[in-house]
Coordinates of C-alpha atoms in Angstrom, one line a residue:
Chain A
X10 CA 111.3 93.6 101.3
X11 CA 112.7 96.5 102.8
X12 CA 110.4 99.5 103.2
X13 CA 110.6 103.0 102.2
X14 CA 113.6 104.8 103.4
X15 CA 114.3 108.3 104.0
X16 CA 116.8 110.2 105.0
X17 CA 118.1 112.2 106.8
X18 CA 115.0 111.9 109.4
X19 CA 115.8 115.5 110.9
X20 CA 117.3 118.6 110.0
X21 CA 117.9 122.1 111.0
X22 CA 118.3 125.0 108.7
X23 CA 118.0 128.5 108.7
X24 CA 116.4 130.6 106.3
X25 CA 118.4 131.1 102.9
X26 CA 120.0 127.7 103.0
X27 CA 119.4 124.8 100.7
X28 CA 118.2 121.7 101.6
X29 CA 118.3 118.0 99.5
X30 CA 116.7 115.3 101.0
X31 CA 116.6 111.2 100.0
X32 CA 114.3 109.0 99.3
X33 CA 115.1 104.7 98.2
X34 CA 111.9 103.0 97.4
X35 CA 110.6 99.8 98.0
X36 CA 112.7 97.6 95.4
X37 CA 110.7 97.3 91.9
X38 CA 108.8 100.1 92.6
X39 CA 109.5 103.0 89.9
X40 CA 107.0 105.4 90.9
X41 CA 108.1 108.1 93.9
X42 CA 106.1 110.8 95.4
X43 CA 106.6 113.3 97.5
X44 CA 104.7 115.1 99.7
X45 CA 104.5 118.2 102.4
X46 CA 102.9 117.4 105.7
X47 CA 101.9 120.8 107.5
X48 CA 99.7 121.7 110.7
X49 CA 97.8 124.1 108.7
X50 CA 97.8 122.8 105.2
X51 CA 97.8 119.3 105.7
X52 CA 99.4 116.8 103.1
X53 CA 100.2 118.8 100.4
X54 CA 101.2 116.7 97.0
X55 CA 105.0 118.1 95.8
X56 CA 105.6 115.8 92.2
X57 CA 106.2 112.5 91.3
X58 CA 109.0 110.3 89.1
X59 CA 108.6 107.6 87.4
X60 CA 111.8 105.9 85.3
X61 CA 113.2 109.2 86.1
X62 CA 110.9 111.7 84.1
X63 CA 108.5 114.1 86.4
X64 CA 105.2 112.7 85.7
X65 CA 102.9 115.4 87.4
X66 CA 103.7 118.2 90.0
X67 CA 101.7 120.0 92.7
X68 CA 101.3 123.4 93.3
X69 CA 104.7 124.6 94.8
X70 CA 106.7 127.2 93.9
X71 CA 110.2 126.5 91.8
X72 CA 112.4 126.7 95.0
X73 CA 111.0 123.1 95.4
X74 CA 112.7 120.6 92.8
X75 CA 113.8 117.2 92.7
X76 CA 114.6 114.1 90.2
X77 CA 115.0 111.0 90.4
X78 CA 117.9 108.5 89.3
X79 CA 118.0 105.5 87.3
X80 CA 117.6 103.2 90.6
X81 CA 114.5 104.8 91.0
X82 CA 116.2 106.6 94.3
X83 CA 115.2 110.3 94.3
X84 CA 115.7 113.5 95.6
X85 CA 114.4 116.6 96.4
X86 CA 115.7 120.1 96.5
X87 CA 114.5 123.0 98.4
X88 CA 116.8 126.1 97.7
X89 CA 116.4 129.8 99.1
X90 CA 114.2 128.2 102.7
X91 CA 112.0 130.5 104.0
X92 CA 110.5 129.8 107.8
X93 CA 107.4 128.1 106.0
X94 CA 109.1 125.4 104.6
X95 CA 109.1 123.9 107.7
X96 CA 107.0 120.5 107.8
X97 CA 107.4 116.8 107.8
X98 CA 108.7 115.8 104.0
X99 CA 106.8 112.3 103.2
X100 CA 108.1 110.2 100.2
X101 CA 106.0 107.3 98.8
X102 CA 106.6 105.0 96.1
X103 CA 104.0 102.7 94.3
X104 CA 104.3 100.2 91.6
X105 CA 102.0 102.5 89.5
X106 CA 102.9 102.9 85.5
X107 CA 99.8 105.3 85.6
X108 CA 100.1 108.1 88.2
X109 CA 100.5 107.7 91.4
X110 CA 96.6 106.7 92.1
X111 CA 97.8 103.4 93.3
X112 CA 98.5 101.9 96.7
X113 CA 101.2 104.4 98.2
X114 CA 104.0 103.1 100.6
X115 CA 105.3 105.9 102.5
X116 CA 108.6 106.4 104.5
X117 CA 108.9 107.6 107.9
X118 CA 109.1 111.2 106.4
X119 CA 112.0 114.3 107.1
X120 CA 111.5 116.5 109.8
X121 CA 112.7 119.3 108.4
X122 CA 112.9 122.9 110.5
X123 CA 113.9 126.2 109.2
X124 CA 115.0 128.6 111.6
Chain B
X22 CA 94.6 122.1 97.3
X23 CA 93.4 119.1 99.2
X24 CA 89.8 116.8 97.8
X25 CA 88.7 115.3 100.8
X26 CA 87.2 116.7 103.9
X27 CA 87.1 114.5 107.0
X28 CA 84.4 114.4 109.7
X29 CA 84.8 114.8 112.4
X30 CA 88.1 116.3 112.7
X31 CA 88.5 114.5 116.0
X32 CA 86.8 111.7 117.8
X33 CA 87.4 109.9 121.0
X34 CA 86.0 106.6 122.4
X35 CA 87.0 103.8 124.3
X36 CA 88.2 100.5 124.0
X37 CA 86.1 98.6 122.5
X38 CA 83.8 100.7 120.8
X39 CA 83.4 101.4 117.2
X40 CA 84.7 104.4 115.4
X41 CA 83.3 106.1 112.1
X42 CA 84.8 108.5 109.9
X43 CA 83.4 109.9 107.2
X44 CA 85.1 111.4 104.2
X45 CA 83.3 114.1 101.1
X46 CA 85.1 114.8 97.9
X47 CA 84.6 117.1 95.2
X48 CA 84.5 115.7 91.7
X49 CA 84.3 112.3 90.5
X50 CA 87.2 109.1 91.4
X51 CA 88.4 106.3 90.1
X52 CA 89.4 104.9 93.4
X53 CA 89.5 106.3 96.9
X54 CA 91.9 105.2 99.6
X55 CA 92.0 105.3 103.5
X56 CA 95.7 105.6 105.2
X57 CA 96.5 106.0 109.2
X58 CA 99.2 108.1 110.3
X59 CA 100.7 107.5 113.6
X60 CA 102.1 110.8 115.3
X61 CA 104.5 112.3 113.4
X62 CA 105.1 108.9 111.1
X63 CA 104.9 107.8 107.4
X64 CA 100.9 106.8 106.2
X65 CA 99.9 103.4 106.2
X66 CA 98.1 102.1 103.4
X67 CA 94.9 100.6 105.2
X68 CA 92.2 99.5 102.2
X69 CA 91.3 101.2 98.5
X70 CA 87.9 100.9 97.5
X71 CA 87.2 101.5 93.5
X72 CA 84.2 103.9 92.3
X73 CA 81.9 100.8 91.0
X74 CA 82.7 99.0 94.8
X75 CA 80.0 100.3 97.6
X76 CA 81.5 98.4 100.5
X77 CA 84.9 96.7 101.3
X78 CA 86.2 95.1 104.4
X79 CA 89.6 94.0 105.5
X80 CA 89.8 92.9 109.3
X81 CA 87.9 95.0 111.6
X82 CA 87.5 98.0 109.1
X83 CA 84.8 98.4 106.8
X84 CA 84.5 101.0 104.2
X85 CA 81.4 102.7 102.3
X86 CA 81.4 104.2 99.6
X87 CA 78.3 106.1 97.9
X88 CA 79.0 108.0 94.7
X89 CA 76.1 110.0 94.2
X90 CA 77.1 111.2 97.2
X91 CA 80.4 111.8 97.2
X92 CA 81.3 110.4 100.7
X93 CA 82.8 107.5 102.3
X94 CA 83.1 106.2 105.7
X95 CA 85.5 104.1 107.5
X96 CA 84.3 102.0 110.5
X97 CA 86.5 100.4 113.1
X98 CA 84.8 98.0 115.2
X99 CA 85.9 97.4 118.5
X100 CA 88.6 99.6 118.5
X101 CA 91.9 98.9 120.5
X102 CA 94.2 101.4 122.0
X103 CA 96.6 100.9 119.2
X104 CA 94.2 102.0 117.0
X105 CA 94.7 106.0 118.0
X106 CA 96.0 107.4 115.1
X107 CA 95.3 109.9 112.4
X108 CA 93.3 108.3 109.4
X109 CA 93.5 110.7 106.0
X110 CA 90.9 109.5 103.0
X111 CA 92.5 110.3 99.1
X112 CA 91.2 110.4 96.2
X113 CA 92.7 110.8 92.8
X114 CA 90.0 113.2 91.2
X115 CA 89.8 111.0 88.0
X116 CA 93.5 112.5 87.6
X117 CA 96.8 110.7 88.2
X118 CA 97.4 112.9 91.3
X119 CA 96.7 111.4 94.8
X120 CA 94.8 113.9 96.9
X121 CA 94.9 113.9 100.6
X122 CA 91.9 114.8 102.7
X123 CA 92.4 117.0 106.6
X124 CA 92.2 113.8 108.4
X125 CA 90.3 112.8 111.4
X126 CA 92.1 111.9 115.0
X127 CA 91.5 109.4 116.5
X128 CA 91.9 108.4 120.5
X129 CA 91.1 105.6 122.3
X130 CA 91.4 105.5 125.8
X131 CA 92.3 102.1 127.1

């Protein structure tokens, strides 16, 4: 099976813009997370979809959104980037109909920079 | 806000020898998991050990785990340079969040 892909793997903003960035999970997995990866906070949980509801969601503010579609591919939206949103942007999926406890594939993550 | 705490927060060693990490949470688990990150790369699911398990293995890793404590380790016995990485423990605080830990690097000199 194909892994966890995400795109795009790099991008350059500057503060003020928006930003949407892809995830496709592993096929037959329904469950996606995704995360923040930062030098000084570490990996930070954003939310999680599953059959396109949001199932639980970490402590971000609502700049950070995203959803999920009915091929399980999701999204996520950051609007109004500030220099602190830069980070590596990690999406997982899992096979998990209870939260996202289970074994977590991740992708190769966005490398996103705000300038 | 982040569950685990790794020690140490970095280790080096060479080939050959073992490696420990060791991991401390905060509340009680239903499972805890161990993941490696290469630099700058995705996690890599390495082994989940469940809260009534005390030891797992899987290849040349072997993970503790000691409730009453609230720690785990994960050992790597003779460690290869391949194995330089950055290992993160996660637990899912008896929620249905996955929390990450700081993480521990790893290098191994060849």
């Amino acid at each position: 099976k194909a892994g966890v892909t995400q795109t795009p793997r790099y991008l350059i903003k500057t503060r003020g813009q928006q930003v949407t960035l892809s995830c496709s999970p592993i096929s037959g997995h329904r469950s996606v997370s995704w995360y923040q990866q930062t030098p000084g906070q570490g990996l930070q949980f954003l939310f999680e979809y599953f059959s396109e509801t949001q199932r639980n969601k970490g402590n971000f503010p609502g700049r950070f959104s995203g959803r999920q579609f009915s091929n399980s591919r999701s999204e996520m939206n950051v609007s109004t980037l500030e220099l602190g949103d830069s980070a590596l942007y990690l999406c997982a999926s899992s096979l998990s109909a209870g939260g996202n406890t289970d074994t977590q594939y991740f992708g190769p993550g966005t490398r996103l920079t705000v300038l | 806000s982040q569950q685990g705490e790794e020690d140490p927060q970095a280790l080096s060693i060479q080939e050959g020898e073992n490696a420990t990490m060791n991991c401390s949470y905060k509340t009680s688990i239903n499972n805890l998991q161990w993941y490696r990150q290469n630099s700058g790369r995705g996690l890599v699911h390495l082994i989940l050990i469940r809260s009534n398990e005390r030891e797992k293995h899987s290849g040349r890793l072997r993970v503790t785990l000691d409730t009453s404590k609230k720690s785990s380790s994960l050992l790597i016995t003779a460690s290869r340079a391949a194995d330089t990485a950055s290992y993160f423990c996660a637990t899912d605080e008896n929620t249905d969040k996955l929390i990450f830990g700081t993480g521990t690097r790893l290098q191994v000199f060849p």
